Backbone as JSON Lines, residues from 0, in Angstrom:
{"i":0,"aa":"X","n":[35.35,9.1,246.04],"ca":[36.33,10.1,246.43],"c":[35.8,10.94,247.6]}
{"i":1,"aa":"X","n":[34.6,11.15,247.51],"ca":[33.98,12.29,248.39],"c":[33.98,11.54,249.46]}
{"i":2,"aa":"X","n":[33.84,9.88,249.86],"ca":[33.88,8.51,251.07],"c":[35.52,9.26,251.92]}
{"i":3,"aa":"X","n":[36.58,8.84,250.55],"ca":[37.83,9.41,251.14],"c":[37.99,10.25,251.81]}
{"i":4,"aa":"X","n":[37.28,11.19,251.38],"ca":[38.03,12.66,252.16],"c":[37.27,12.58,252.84]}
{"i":5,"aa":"X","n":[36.01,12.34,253.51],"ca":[35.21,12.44,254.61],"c":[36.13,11.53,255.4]}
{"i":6,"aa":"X","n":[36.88,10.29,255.34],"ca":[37.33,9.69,256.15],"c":[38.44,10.19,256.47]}
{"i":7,"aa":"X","n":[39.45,10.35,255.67],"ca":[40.69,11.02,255.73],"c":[40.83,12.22,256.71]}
{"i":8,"aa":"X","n":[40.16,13.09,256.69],"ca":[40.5,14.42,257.02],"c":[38.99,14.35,257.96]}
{"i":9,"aa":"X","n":[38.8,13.73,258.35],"ca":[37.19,13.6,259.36],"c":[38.16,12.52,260.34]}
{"i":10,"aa":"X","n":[38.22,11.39,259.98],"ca":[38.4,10.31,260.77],"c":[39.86,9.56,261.33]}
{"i":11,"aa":"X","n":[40.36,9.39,260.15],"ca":[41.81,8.96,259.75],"c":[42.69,9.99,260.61]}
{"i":12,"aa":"X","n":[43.38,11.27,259.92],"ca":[44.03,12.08,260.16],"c":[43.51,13.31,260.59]}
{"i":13,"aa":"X","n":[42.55,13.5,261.22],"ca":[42.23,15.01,261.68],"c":[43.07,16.03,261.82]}
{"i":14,"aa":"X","n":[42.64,17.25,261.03],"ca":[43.74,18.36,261.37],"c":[44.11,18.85,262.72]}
{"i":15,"aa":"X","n":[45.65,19.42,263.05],"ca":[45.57,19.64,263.78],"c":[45.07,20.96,264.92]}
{"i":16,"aa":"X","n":[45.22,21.77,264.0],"ca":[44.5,22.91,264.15],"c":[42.85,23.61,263.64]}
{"i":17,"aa":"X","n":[42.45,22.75,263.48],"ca":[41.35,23.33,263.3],"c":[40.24,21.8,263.22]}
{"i":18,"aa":"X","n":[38.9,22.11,263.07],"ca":[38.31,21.08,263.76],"c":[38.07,20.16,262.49]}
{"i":19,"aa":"X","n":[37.72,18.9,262.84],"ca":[37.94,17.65,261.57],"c":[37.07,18.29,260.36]}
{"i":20,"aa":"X","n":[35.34,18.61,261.27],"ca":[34.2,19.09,259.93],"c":[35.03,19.98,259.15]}
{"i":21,"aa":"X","n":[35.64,20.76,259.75],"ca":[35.45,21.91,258.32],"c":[37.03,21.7,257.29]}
{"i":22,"aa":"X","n":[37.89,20.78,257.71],"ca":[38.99,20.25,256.96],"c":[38.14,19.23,255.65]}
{"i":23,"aa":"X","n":[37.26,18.06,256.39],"ca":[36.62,17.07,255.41],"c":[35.48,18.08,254.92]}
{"i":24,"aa":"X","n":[34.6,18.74,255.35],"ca":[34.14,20.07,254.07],"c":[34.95,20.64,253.07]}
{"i":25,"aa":"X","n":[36.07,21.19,253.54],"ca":[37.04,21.91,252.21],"c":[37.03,20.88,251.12]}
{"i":26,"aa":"X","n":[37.46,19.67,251.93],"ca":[37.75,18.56,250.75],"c":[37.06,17.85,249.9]}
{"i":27,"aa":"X","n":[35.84,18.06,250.52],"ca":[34.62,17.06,249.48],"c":[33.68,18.17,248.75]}
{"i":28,"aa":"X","n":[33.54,19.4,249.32],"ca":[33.3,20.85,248.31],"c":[33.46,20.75,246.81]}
{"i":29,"aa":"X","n":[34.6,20.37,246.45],"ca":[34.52,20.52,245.05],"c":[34.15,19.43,243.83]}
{"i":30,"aa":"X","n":[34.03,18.16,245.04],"ca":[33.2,16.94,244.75],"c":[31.76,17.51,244.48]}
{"i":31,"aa":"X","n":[31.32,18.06,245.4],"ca":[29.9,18.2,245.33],"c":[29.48,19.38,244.54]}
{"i":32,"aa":"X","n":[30.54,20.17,244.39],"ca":[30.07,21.16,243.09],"c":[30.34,20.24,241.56]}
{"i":33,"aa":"X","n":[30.61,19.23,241.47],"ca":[30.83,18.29,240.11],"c":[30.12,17.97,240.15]}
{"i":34,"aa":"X","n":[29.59,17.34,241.17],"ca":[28.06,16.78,241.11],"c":[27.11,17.3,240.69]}
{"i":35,"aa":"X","n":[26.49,18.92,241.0],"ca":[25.6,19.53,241.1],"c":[25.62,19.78,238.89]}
{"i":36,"aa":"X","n":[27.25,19.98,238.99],"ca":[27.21,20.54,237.59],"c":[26.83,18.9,236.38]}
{"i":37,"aa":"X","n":[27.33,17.95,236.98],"ca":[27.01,17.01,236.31],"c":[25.31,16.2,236.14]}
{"i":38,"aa":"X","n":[24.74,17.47,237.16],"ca":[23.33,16.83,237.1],"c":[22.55,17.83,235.72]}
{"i":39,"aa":"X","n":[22.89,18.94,236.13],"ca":[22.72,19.83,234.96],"c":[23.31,19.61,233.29]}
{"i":40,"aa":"X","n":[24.31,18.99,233.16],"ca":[25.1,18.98,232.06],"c":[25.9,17.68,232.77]}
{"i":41,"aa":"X","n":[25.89,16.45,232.12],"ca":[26.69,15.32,232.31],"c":[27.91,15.58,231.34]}
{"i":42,"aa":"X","n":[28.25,15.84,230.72],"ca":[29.34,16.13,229.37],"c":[30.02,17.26,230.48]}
{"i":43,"aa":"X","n":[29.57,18.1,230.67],"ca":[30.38,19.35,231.5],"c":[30.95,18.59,233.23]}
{"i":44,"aa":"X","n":[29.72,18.19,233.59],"ca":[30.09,17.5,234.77],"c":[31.5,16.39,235.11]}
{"i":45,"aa":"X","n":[31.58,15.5,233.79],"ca":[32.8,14.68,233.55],"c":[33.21,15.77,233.36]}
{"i":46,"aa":"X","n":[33.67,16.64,232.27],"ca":[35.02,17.77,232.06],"c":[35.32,17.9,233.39]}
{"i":47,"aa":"X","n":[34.53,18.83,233.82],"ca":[35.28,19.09,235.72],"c":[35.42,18.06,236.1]}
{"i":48,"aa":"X","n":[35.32,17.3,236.6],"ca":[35.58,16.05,237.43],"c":[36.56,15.12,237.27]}
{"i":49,"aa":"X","n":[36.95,15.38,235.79],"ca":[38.32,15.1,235.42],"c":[39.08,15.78,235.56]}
{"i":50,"aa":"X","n":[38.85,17.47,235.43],"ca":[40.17,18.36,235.6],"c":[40.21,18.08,237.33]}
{"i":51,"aa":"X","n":[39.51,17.71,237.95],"ca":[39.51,18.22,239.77],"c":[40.4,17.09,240.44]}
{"i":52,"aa":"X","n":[40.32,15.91,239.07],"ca":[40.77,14.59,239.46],"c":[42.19,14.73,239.9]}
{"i":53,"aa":"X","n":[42.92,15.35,238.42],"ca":[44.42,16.0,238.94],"c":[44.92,16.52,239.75]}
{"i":54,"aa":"X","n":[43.93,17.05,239.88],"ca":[44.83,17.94,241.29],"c":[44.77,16.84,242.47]}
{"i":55,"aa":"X","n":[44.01,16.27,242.55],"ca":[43.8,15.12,243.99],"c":[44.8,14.14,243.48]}
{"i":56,"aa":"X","n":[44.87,13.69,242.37],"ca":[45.9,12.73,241.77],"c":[47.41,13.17,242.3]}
{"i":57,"aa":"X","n":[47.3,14.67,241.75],"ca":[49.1,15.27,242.65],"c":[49.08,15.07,243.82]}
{"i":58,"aa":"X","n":[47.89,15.44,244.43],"ca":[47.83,15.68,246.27],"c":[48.14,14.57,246.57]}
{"i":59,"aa":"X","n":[47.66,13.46,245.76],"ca":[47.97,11.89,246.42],"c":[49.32,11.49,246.28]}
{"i":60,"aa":"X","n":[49.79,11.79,244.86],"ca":[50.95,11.47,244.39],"c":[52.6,11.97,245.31]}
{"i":61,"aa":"X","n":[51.99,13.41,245.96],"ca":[53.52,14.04,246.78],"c":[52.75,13.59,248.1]}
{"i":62,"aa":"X","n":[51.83,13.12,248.47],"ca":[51.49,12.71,250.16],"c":[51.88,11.07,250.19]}
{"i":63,"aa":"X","n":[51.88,10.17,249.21],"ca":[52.4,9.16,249.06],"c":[53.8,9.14,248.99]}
{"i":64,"aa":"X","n":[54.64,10.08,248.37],"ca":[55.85,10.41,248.49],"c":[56.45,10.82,249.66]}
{"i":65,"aa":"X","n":[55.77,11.52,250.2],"ca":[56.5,11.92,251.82],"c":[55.82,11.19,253.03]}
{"i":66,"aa":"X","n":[54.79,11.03,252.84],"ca":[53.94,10.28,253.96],"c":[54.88,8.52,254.47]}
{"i":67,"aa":"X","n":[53.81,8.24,255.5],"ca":[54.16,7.5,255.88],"c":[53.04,6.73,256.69]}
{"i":68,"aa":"X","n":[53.0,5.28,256.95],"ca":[51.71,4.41,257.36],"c":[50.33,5.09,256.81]}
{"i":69,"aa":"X","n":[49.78,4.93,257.48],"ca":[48.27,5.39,257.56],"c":[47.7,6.47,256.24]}
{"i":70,"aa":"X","n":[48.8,7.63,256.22],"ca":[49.11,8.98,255.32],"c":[49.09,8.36,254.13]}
{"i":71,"aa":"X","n":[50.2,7.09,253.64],"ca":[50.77,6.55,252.32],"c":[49.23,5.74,252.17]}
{"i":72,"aa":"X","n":[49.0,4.7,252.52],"ca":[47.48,4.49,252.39],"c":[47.06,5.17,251.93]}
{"i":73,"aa":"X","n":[46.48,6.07,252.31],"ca":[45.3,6.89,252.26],"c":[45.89,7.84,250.46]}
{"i":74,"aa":"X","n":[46.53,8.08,250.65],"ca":[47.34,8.71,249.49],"c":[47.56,7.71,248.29]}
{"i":75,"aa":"X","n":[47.9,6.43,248.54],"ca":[47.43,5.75,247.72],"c":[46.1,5.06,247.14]}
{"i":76,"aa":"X","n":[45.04,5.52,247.54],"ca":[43.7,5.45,247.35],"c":[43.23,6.53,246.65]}
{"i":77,"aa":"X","n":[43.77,7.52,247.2],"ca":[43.2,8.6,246.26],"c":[44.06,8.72,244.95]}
{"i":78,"aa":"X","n":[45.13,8.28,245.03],"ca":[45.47,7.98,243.58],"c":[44.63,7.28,242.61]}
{"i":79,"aa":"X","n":[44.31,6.3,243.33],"ca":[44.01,4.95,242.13],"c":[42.14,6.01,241.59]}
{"i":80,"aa":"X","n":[41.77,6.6,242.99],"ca":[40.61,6.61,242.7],"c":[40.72,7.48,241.73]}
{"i":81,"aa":"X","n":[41.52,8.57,241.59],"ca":[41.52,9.97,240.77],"c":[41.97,9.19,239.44]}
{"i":82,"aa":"X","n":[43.04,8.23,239.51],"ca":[42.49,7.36,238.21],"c":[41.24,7.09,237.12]}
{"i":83,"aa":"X","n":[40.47,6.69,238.57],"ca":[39.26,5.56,237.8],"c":[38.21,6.74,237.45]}
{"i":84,"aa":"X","n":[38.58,8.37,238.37],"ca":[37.9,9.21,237.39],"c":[38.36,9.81,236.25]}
{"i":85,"aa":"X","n":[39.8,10.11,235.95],"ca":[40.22,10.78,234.68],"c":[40.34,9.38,233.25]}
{"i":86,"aa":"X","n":[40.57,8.6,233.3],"ca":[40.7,7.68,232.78],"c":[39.55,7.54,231.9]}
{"i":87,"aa":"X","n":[38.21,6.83,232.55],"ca":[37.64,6.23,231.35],"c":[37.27,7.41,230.36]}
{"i":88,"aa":"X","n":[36.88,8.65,231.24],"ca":[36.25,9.86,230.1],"c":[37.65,10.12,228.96]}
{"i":89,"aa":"X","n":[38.95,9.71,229.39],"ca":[39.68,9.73,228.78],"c":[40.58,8.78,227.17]}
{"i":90,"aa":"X","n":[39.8,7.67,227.68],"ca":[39.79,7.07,226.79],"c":[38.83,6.85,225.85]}
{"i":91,"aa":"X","n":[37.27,7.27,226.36],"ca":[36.36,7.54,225.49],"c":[36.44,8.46,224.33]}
{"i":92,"aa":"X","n":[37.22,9.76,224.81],"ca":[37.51,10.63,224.01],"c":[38.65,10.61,222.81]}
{"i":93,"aa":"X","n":[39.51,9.51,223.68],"ca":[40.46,9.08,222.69],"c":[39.86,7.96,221.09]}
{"i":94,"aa":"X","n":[38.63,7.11,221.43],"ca":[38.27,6.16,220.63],"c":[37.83,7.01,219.68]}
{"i":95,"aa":"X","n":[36.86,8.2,220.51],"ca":[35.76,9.35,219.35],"c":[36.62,10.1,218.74]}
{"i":96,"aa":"X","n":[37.92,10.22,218.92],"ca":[38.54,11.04,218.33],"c":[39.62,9.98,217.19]}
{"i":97,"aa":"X","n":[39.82,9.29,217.49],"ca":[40.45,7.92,216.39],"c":[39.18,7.3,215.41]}
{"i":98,"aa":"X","n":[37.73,7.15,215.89],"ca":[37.27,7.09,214.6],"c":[36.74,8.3,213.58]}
{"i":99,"aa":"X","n":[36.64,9.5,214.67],"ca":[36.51,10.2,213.23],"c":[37.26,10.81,212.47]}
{"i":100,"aa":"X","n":[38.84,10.32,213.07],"ca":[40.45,10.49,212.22],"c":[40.25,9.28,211.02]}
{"i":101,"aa":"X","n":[39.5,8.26,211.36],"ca":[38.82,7.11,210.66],"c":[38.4,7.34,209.49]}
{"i":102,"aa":"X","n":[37.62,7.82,209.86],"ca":[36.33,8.61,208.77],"c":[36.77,9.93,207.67]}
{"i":103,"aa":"X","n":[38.15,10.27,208.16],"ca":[38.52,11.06,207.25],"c":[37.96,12.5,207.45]}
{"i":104,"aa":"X","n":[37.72,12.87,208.62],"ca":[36.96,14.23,209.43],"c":[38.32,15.37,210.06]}
């Protein structure tokens, strides 16, 4: 994700008002604060990184909706990717939480 937005907003689509670095900084910022927290606490690090996923998942989801060439791409990547982060922690939680509905807990 953090590849994306360095390309996206660095390379791809540069803003137009203001200069590419500090558009692809805003955007990979909160990547790299998941990181920092997931080195400290991996359990906390997935929590954020799944909640941060959503919001990039929407961003992708209404820029794929209005966009167009290059924009819809790119918007569709960060979909799939904000996927492949909310997802598995999501289904993990779903199994741990079905067997110890299992177990009678």
């Amino acid at each position: 994700m953090v590849v994306l937005q360095l390309a996206w907003h660095g390379w791809f689509v540069p803003p137009l008002r203001s200069t590419p670095l500090i558009a692809a900084g805003l955007a990979t910022l909160p990547w790299l604060l998941v990181l920092a927290a997931s080195v400290r606490n991996q359990a906390r690090g997935v929590l954020w990184g799944g909640t941060l996923a959503l919001f990039y998942f929407a961003h992708g989801v209404a820029v794929a909706w209005s966009g167009a060439g290059i924009l819809r791409a790119l918007a569709w990547a960060e979909i799939v990717l904000s996927l492949l982060v909310i997802l598995p922690p999501g289904m993990w939680a779903w199994r741990v939480r079905r067997k110890l509905r299992s177990a009678g807990r």
